[in-house]
Every structure is written in C-alpha cells, then in structure tokens.
Short mmCIF file of C-alpha atoms in Angstrom, two decimals:
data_model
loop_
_atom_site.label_atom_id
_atom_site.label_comp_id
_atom_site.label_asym_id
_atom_site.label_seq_id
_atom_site.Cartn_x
_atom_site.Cartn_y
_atom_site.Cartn_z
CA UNK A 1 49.21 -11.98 51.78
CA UNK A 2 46.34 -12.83 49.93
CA UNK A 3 44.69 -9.97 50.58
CA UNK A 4 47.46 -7.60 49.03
CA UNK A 5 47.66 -9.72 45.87
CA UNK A 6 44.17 -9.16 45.31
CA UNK A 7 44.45 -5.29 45.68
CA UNK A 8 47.24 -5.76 43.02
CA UNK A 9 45.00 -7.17 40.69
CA UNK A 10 42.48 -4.76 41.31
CA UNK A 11 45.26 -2.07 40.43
CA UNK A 12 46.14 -3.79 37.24
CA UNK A 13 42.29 -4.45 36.05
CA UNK A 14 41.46 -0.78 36.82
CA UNK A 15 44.70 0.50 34.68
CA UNK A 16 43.91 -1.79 32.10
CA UNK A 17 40.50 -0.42 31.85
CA UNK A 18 41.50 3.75 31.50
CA UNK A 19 42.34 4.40 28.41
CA UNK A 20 39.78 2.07 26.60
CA UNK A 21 37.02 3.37 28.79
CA UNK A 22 37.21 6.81 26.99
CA UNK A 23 36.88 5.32 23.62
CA UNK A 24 33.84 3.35 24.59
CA UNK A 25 32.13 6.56 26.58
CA UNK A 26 31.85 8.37 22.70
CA UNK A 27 30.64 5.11 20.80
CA UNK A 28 28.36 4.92 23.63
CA UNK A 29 27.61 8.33 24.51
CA UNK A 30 26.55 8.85 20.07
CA UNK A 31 24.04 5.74 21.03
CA UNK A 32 22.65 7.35 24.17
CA UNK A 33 21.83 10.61 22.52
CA UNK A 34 20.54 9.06 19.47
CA UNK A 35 18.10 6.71 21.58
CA UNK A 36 16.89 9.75 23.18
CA UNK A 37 16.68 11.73 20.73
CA UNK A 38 14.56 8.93 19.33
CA UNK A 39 12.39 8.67 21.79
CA UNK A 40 11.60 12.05 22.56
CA UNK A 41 10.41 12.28 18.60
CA UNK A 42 7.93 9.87 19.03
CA UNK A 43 6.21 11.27 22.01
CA UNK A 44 6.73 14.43 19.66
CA UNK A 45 5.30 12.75 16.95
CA UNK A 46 2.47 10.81 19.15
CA UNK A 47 1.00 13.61 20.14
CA UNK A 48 1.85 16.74 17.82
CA UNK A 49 1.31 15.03 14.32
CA UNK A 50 -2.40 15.73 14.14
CA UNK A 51 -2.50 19.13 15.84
CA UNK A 52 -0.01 19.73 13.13
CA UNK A 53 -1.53 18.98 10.23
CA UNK A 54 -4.34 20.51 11.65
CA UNK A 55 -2.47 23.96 11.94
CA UNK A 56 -1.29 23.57 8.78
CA UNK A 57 -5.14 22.74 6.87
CA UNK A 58 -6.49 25.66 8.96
CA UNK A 59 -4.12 27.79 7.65
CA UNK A 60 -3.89 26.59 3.79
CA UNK A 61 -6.41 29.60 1.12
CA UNK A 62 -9.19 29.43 1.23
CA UNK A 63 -8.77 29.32 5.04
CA UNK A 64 -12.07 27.12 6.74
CA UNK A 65 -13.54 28.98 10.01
CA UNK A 66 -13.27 27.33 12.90
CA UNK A 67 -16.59 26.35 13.56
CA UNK A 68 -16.16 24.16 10.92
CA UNK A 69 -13.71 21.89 12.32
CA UNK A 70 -16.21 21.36 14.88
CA UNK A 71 -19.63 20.97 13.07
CA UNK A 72 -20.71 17.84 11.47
CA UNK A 73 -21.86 19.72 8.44
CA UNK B 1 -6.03 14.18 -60.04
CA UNK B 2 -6.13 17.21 -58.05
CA UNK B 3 -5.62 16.69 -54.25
CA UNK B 4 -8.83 17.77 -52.62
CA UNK B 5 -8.13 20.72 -50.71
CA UNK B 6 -8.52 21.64 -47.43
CA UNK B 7 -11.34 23.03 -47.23
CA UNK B 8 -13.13 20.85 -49.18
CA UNK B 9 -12.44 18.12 -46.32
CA UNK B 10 -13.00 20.25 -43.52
CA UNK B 11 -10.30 19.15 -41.20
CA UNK B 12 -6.40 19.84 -40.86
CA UNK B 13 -3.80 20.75 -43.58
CA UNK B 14 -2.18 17.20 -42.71
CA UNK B 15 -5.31 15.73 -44.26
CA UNK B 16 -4.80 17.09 -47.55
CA UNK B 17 -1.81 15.07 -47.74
CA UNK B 18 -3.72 11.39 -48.17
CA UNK B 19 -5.27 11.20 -51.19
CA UNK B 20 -8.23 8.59 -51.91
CA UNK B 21 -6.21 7.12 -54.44
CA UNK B 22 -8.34 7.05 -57.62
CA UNK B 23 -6.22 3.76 -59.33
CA UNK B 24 -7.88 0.68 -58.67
CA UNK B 25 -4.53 -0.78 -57.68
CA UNK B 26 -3.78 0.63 -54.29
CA UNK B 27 -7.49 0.07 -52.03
CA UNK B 28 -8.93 3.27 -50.80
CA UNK B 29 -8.18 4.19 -46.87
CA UNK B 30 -11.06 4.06 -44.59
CA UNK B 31 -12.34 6.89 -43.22
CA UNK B 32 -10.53 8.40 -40.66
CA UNK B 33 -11.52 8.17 -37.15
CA UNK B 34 -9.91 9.59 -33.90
CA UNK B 35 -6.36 10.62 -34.42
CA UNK B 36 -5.86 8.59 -36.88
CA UNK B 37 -6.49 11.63 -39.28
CA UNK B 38 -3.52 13.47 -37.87
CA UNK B 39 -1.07 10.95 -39.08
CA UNK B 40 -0.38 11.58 -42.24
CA UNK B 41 2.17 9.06 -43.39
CA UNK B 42 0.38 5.95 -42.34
CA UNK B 43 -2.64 6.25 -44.17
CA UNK B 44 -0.68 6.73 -47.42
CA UNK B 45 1.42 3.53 -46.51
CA UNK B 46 -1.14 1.50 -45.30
CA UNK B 47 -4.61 0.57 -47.00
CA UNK B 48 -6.47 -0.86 -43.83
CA UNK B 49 -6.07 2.19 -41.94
CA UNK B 50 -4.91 0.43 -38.54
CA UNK B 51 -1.39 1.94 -38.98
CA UNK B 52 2.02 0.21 -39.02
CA UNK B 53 3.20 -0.89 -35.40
CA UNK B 54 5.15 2.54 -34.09
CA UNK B 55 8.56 1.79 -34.41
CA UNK B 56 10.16 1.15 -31.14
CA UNK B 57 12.40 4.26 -29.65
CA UNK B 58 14.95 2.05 -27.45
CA UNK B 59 15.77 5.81 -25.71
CA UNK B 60 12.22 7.29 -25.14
CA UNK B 61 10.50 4.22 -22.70
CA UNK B 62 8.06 5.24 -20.43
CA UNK B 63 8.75 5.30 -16.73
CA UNK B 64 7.76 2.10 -14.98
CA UNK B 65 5.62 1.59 -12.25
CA UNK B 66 7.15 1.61 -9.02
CA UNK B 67 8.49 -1.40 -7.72
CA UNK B 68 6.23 -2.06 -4.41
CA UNK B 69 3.19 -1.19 -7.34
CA UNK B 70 4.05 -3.91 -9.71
CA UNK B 71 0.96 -5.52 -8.73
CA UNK B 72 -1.06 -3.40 -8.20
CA UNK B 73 -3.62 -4.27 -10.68
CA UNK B 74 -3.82 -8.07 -9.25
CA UNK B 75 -4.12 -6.08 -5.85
CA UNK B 76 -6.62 -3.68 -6.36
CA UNK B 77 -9.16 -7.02 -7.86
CA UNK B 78 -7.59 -9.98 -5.45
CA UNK B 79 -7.39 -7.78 -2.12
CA UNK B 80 -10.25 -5.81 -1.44
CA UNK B 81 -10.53 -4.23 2.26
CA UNK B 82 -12.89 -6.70 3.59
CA UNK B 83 -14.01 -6.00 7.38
CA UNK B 84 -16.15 -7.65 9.81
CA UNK B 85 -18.52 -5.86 11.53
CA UNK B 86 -20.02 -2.34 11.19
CA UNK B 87 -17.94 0.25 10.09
CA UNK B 88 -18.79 3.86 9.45
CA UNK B 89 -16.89 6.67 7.48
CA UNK B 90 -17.51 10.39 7.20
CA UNK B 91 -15.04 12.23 5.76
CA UNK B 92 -15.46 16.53 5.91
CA UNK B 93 -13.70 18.37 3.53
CA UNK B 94 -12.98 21.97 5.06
CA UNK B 95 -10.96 23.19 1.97
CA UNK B 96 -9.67 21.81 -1.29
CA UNK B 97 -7.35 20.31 0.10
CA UNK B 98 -7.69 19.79 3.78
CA UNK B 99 -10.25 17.09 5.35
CA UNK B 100 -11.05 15.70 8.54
CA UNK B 101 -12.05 11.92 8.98
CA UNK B 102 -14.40 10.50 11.33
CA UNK B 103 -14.64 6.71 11.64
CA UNK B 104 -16.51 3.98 14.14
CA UNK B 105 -15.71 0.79 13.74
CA UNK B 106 -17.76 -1.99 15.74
CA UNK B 107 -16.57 -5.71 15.00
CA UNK B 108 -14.79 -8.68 15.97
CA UNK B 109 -10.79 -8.53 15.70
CA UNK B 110 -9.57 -12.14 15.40
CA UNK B 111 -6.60 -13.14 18.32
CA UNK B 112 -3.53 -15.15 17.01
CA UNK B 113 -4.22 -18.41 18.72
CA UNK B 114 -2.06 -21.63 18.64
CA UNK B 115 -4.11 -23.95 18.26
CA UNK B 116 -6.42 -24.24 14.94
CA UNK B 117 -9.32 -22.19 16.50
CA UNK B 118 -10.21 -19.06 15.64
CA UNK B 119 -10.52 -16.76 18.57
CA UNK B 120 -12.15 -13.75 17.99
CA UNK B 121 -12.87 -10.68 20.50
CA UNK B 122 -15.07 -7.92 20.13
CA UNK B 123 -13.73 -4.62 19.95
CA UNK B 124 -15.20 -0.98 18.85
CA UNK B 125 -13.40 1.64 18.32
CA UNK B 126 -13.63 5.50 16.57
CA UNK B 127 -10.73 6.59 14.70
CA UNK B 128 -10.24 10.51 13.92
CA UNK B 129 -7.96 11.44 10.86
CA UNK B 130 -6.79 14.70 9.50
CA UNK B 131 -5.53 14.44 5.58
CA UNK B 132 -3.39 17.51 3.84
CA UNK B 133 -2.97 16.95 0.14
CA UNK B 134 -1.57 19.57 -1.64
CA UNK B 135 0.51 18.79 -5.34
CA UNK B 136 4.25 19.22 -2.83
CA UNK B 137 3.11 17.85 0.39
CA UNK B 138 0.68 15.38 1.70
CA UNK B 139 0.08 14.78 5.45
CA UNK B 140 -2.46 11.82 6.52
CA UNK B 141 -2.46 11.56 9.91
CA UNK B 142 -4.56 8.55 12.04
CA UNK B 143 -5.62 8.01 15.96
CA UNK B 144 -7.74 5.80 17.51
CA UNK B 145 -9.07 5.93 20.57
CA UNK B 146 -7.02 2.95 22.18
CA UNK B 147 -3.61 5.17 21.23
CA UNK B 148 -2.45 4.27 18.26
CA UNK B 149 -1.32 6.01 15.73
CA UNK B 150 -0.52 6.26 12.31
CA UNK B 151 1.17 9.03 10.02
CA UNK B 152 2.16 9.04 6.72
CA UNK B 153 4.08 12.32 5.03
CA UNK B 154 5.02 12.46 1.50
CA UNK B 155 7.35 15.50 0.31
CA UNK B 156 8.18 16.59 -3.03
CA UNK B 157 11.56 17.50 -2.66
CA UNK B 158 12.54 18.50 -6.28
CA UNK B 159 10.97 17.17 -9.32
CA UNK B 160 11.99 13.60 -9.63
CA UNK B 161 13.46 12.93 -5.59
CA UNK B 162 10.47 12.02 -3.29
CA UNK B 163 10.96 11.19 0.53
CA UNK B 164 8.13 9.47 2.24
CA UNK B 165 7.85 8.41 5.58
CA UNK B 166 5.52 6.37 7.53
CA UNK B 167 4.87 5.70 11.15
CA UNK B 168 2.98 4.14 13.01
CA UNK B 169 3.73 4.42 16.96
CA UNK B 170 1.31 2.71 19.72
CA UNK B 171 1.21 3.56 23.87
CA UNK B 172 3.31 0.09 24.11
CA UNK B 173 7.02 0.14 24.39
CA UNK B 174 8.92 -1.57 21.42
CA UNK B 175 5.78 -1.90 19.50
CA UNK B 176 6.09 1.35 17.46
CA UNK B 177 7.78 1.70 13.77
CA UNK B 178 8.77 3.85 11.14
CA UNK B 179 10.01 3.67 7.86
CA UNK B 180 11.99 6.25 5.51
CA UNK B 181 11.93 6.35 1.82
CA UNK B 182 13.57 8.17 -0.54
CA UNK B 183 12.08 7.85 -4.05
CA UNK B 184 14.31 9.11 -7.12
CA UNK B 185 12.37 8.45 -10.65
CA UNK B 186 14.55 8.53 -13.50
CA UNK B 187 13.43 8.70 -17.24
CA UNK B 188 12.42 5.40 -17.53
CA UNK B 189 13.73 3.91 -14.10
CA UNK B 190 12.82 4.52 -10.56
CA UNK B 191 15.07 4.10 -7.41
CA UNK B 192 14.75 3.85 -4.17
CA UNK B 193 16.12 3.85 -0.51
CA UNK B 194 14.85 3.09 2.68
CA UNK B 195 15.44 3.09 6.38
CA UNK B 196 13.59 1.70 9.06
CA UNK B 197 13.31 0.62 12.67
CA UNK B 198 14.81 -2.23 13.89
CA UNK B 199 18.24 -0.98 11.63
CA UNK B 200 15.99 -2.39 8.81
CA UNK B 201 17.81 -1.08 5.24
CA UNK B 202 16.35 -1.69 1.92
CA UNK B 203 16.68 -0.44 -2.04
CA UNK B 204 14.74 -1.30 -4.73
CA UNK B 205 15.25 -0.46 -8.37
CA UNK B 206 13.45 -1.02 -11.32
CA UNK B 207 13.90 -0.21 -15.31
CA UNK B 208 11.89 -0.05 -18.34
CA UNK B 209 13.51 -2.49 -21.03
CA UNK B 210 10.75 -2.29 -24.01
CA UNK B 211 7.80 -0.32 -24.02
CA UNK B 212 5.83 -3.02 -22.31
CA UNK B 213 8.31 -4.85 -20.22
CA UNK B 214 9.99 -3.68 -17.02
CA UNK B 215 12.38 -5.49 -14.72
CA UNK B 216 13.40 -4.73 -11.31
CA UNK B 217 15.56 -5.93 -8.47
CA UNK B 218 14.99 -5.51 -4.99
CA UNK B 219 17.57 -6.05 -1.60
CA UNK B 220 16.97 -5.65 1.71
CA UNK B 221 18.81 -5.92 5.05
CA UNK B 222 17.45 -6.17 9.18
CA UNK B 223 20.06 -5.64 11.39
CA UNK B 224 18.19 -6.82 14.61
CA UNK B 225 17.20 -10.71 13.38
CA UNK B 226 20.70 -10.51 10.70
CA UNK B 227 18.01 -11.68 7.69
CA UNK B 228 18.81 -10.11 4.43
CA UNK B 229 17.18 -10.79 1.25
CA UNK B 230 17.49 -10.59 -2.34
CA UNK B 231 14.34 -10.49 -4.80
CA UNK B 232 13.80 -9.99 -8.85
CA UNK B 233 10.42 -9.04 -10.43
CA UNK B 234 9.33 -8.64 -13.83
CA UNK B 235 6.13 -6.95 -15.14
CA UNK B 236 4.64 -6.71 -18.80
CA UNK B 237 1.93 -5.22 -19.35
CA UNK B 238 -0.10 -4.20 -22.54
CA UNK B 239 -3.55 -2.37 -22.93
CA UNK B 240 -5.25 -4.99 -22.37
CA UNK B 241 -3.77 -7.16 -20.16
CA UNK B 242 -0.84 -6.97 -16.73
CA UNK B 243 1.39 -9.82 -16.37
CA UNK B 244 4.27 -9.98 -13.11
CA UNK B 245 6.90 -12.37 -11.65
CA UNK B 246 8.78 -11.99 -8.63
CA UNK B 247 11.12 -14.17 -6.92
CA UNK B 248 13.10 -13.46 -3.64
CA UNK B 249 15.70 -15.66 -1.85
CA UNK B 250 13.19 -15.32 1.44
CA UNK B 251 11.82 -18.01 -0.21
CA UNK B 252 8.71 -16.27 -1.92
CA UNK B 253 7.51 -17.00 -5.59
CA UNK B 254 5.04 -14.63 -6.80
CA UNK B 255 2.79 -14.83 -10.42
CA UNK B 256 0.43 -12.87 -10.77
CA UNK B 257 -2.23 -11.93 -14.00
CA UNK B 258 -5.09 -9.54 -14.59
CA UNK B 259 -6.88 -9.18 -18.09
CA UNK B 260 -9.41 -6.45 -18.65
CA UNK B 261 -12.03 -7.86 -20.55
CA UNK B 262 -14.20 -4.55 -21.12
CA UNK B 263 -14.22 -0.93 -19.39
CA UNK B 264 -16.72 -2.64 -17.22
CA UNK B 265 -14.88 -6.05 -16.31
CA UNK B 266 -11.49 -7.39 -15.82
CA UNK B 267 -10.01 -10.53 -14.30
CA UNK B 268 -7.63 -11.73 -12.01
CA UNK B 269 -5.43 -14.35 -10.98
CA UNK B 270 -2.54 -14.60 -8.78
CA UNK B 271 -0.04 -17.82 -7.76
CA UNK B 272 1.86 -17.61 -4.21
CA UNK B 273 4.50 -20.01 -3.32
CA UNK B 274 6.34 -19.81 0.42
CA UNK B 275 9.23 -22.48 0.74
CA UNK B 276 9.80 -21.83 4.49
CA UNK B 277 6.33 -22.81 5.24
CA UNK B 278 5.36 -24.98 2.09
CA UNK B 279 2.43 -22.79 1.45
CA UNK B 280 0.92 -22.75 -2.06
CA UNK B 281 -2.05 -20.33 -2.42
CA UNK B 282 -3.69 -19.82 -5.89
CA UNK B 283 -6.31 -16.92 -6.47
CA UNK B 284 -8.98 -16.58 -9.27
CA UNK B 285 -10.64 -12.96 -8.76
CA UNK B 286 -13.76 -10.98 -10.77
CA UNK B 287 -13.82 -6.87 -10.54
CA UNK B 288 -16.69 -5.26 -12.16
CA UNK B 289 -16.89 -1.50 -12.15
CA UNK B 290 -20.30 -0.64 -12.84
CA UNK B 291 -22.05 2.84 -13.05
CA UNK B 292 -23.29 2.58 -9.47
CA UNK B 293 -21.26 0.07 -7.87
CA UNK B 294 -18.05 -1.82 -7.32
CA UNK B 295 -18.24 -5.70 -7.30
CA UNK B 296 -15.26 -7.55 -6.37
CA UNK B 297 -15.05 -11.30 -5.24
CA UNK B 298 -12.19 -14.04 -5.07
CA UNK B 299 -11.98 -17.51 -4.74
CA UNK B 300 -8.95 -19.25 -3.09
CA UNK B 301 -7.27 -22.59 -2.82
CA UNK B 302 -7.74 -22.78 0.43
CA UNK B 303 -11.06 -22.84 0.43
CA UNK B 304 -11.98 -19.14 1.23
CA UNK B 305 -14.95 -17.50 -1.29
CA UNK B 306 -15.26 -13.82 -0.59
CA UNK B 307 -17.11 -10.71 -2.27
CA UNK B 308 -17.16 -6.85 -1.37
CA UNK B 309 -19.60 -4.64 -2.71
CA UNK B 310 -19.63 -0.31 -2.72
CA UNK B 311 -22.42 1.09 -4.23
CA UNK B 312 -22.89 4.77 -4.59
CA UNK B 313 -26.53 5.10 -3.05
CA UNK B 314 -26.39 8.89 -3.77
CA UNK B 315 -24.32 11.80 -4.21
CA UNK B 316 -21.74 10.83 -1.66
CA UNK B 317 -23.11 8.07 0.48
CA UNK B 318 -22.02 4.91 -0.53
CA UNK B 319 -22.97 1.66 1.01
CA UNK B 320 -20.38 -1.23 1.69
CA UNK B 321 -21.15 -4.96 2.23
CA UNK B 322 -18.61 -7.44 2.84
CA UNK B 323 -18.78 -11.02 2.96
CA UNK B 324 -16.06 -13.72 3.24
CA UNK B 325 -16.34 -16.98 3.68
CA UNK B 326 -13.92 -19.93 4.89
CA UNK B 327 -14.80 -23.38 4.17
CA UNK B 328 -11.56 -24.91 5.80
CA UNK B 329 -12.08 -22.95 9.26
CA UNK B 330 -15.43 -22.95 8.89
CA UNK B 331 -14.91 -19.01 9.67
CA UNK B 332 -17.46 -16.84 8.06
CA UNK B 333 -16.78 -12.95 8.26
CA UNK B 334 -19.92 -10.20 7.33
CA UNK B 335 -19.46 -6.97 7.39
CA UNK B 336 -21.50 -4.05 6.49
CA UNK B 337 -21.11 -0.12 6.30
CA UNK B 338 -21.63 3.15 5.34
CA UNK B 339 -19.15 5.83 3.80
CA UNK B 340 -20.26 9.48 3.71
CA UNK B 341 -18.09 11.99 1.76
CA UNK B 342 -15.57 11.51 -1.17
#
C-alpha cells in the first residue's frame, strides 16, 4: 500500500511540474545564452583586443612598415 | 573735435569709435591693450578701461565639466601616480596616431593583511600596450605578463553621444569587469548612463546654473550586493580658483579646493569624510609646473608626507622620482624611473 501511494504522489508532483517547466526553460534558456555569450567575449576580448588595435594602427595613413613594430627605434 | 581716423590710429574701424575725450570732465581711457580695443562700447562707458562685468546670458552657459571630472583639478595636485620601485616607460610612436608601449616595472606590491602590518611582496613585471587615437575613435589596450588585461575604447558616435567602455579581464574566474558608458553632452549639461558587471547600473547628470557654478546629481544601483546610492555635487569655479562639494547617501562627504596662485603654482586642499568607517582625511597639496619639471607633494592627516617629481632631462626622456612617506605605519615608499617618448 504504501508503496502505490507514493507512486501517486510521484504522478501528481511530476504533473504539477509540466506546464511550469516550459516557462522556466525560456527565462532560463535567455540566461544560459547570455552567460555564454558572455564568456566567450571575454576570451574574445582577452586575447584579440591588442592584435586588434594593432591591425587597425598598421593599417591607419601614413601606414608604419612592419619592421617598425618590431625595432626599438 | 574731429574723431581721429582710422588710419591715424593704426588699428580697426571699431577703434575710431572711442574718442579720447578732450573735456576735462569725463577721464581719458587708458590705452588699449589685448582685446580690449575691439570692444567698442566699454571704453566709451567706462573710464578705467577694465570693462563693465559682461552681463550674464541665463541661455548661453558653458558646458560643465563632466561629472566623474568635477575634481579633477584637486586630483591632478592631491593624487599624483606615486610608485615604489623602478619603473620604466618607452612609448614608440609608429604614426600620428598609433603607438606602442613598452613598460618594466620592478617593485614591491603591498598584500592586504589583517592585522596592522604592512606586508609587502616583490613583484616585476613588463607590461606591453598598443594606443589608437584618432579625433572618432580611441583604442588603449594593456597586458602584462601575469595575464591581465586592460582595454579601454572610446567612440564618437555622433557629435554630442559618446559610448565608452572599459575592461579589464584577468586569467582568474569572477575576477574580470567591465563597464559601459554612454555619454550625451547637452548645451550646457552632460548625461550619462552606465552598465556594468555584477548588474551594476548607474546615471549621472550634471547642469550649468551660472557661468561659474554647476550642479549635478548622481544614482547608482548593484544588483549582486542590492546597495544603491544617491549622491549631489556642486562645483564653482572661476579663473582663478576651483571649488566642489559632493555628498552621497553611501555615506561619503567630499570638499575639495584648488587656487592657482601663478601660471607656475597652484594649491590644493581636499576634506574626506566616510560615516561607515568614521574616517576623516584632510589633504593640503603644492603643484608647481616649472619649465623643466613637475613638482607635486601632499601632506595628510594621517600622517603621510609625499612628493613626485618629472623632470624633462631632454627632448623626450624624462626622469621620475617618487617618494612617500608614512609616519603612522612607519611605511616609507621610493620609487624612481625613467619615461622615454611623449
């Protein structure tokens, strides 16, 4: 006996849960995305900031040679 | 009396139209000097030549300062970058507009502690930079060598809407942060909105009231620790001398004052008051820009003397020496250095 009533309340918890369950799944899905999307920019950012700026001085008029990014002088 | 003409004085048409009154009633204006001889009116009105005080236009005040720059003056004299250790600077410009920065910095960094010692551990480290400045667009971008890293961007996106953003991310998780601003200055008001990490929102807005008095209003709100805070500043400043006040509810009372005695010299002081930690800090601070060098020194309530010196050896090297010195820690800091480049 016991044993049934606790698949009953199993039954009820899980139908209780269906239709909120989708709701949550977009709030939560909008967070997900946005965390990774934040995290992937800052390894982005980490490591491309400074090759980009780079890119972008080396091509700005009157364009430097490339030697010169190297050379102290 | 004819009205000597214009050629006769050598100078503008306008001129013609102040007479050296020859009746010994009215005195005779004083020469002329610097604009003043393109003002016609006054001169006529006024014997002594200094001019009547410009009347005030209530809808023509000049834009303010922005609000995180009201003290910038007390700043620039009370908080010099003083640094411990060697430190080295080259900075190669490749183009007008695009440099590369090379920097080695050899010191102790001091280790939050506890207790009342100081705990200090050496550290060296070279930092390379890459700047972009063009009028639209400016790019500064920072890395050391232990991973951090530091970029600021600043975008003209019209004429009067800025957006600025600043980050600064490290190899550590949950260490890392960034900050948005958009900057919209007005006619004689400035705006503006940021965004941060941490859900950290904040606006700030201040507005010219009088020609030499602005007042501003700042609000801020982090979503992580649910603090939020409100503050009010003021700032009046003439010619001669800057004057600010700025309260916030976080418990913060801020006065500060700077008077520039000559080209040469000018003076600070600046009063800090925290309520959550019942700190009182007063500042009296000396900035002499000379032909060859920069002087600046402070002294503080809390018993801290400290001095920083740049002087321009020769075209482009400059030589830095910093001192500080705490009498309640008994903590002394020296520092000394070398910039080469702009």
């Amino acid at each position: 006996m016991a044993s049934k009533v606790s698949l009953k309340v199993k039954g009820k918890a899980k139908a209780g849960k269906g239709p909120k369950s989708k709701e949550q799944s977009t709030c939560e899905l909008v967070k997900e995305w946005t965390t990774w999307a934040m995290k992937k920019t800052k390894v982005i950012t980490h490591y491309g900031f400074i090759p980009l700026v780079i890119l972008i001085g080396m091509n700005s008029e009157p364009k430097p040679h490339l030697y010169q990014l190297l050379s102290p002088v | 009396m004819p009205l000597p003409s214009s050629r006769e004085m050598g100078s503008s048409a306008s001129h013609a139209a102040a007479p050296p009154s020859p009746a010994p009633v009215a005195p005779p204006p004083t020469p002329p000097v610097g604009f003043a001889h393109l003002l016609p009116q006054n001169t006529k009105e006024n014997g002594d030549g200094k001019g009547a005080p410009a009347k005030v236009d209530w809808l023509d005040l000049p834009c303010p300062v922005p609000y995180e720059e009201l003290q910038r003056e007390a700043l620039m004299s009370l908080k010099p970058e003083l640094f411990e250790g060697l430190r080295f600077d080259f900075m190669k410009m490749l183009n007008q507009r695009f440099a590369l920065s090379h920097s080695v910095i050899m010191g102790s960094t001091e280790v939050p502690s506890q207790s009342s010692d100081v705990i200090k551990v050496p550290s060296a480290h070279y930092e390379f930079g890459a700047n972009f400045l063009d009028p639209k667009l400016m790019l500064i971008g920072r890395v050391l060598t232990d991973g951090r890293m530091n970029a600021r961007v600043r975008c003209d996106l019209t004429d009067n809407l800025a957006l600025k953003i600043h980050a600064q991310l490290t190899n550590e998780p949950h260490f890392s942060q960034g900050m948005f601003q958009f900057d919209y200055k007005g006619k004689d008001y400035r705006s503006l909105f940021q965004l941060g990490n941490n859900a950290f929102y904040g606006a700030n807005y201040i507005q010219s009231v009088s020609p030499n008095l602005s007042l501003g209003g700042e609000i801020f709100w982090i979503g992580h620790q649910r603090k939020s805070g409100i503050g009010f500043a003021a700032r009046y400043n003439t010619d001669k001398m800057v004057a600010t006040a700025q309260v916030a509810t976080t418990g913060i009372v801020g006065l500060s004052y700077v008077q520039k005695i000559s080209e040469k010299v000018s003076l600070a002081s600046d009063f800090m008051y925290n309520q959550m930690s019942r700190d009182v800090t007063s500042t009296f601070g000396y900035d002499y820009i000379l032909r060859q060098c920069r002087l600046r020194g402070k002294i503080d309530t809390n018993g801290v003397v400290s001095a920083l010196l740049e002087e321009r050896l020769n075209m482009g090297v400059t030589l830095l020496l910093s001192a500080e010195i705490d009498h309640a820690k008994k903590d002394n800091k020296f520092g000394f250095g070398l910039t080469v480049g702009e």
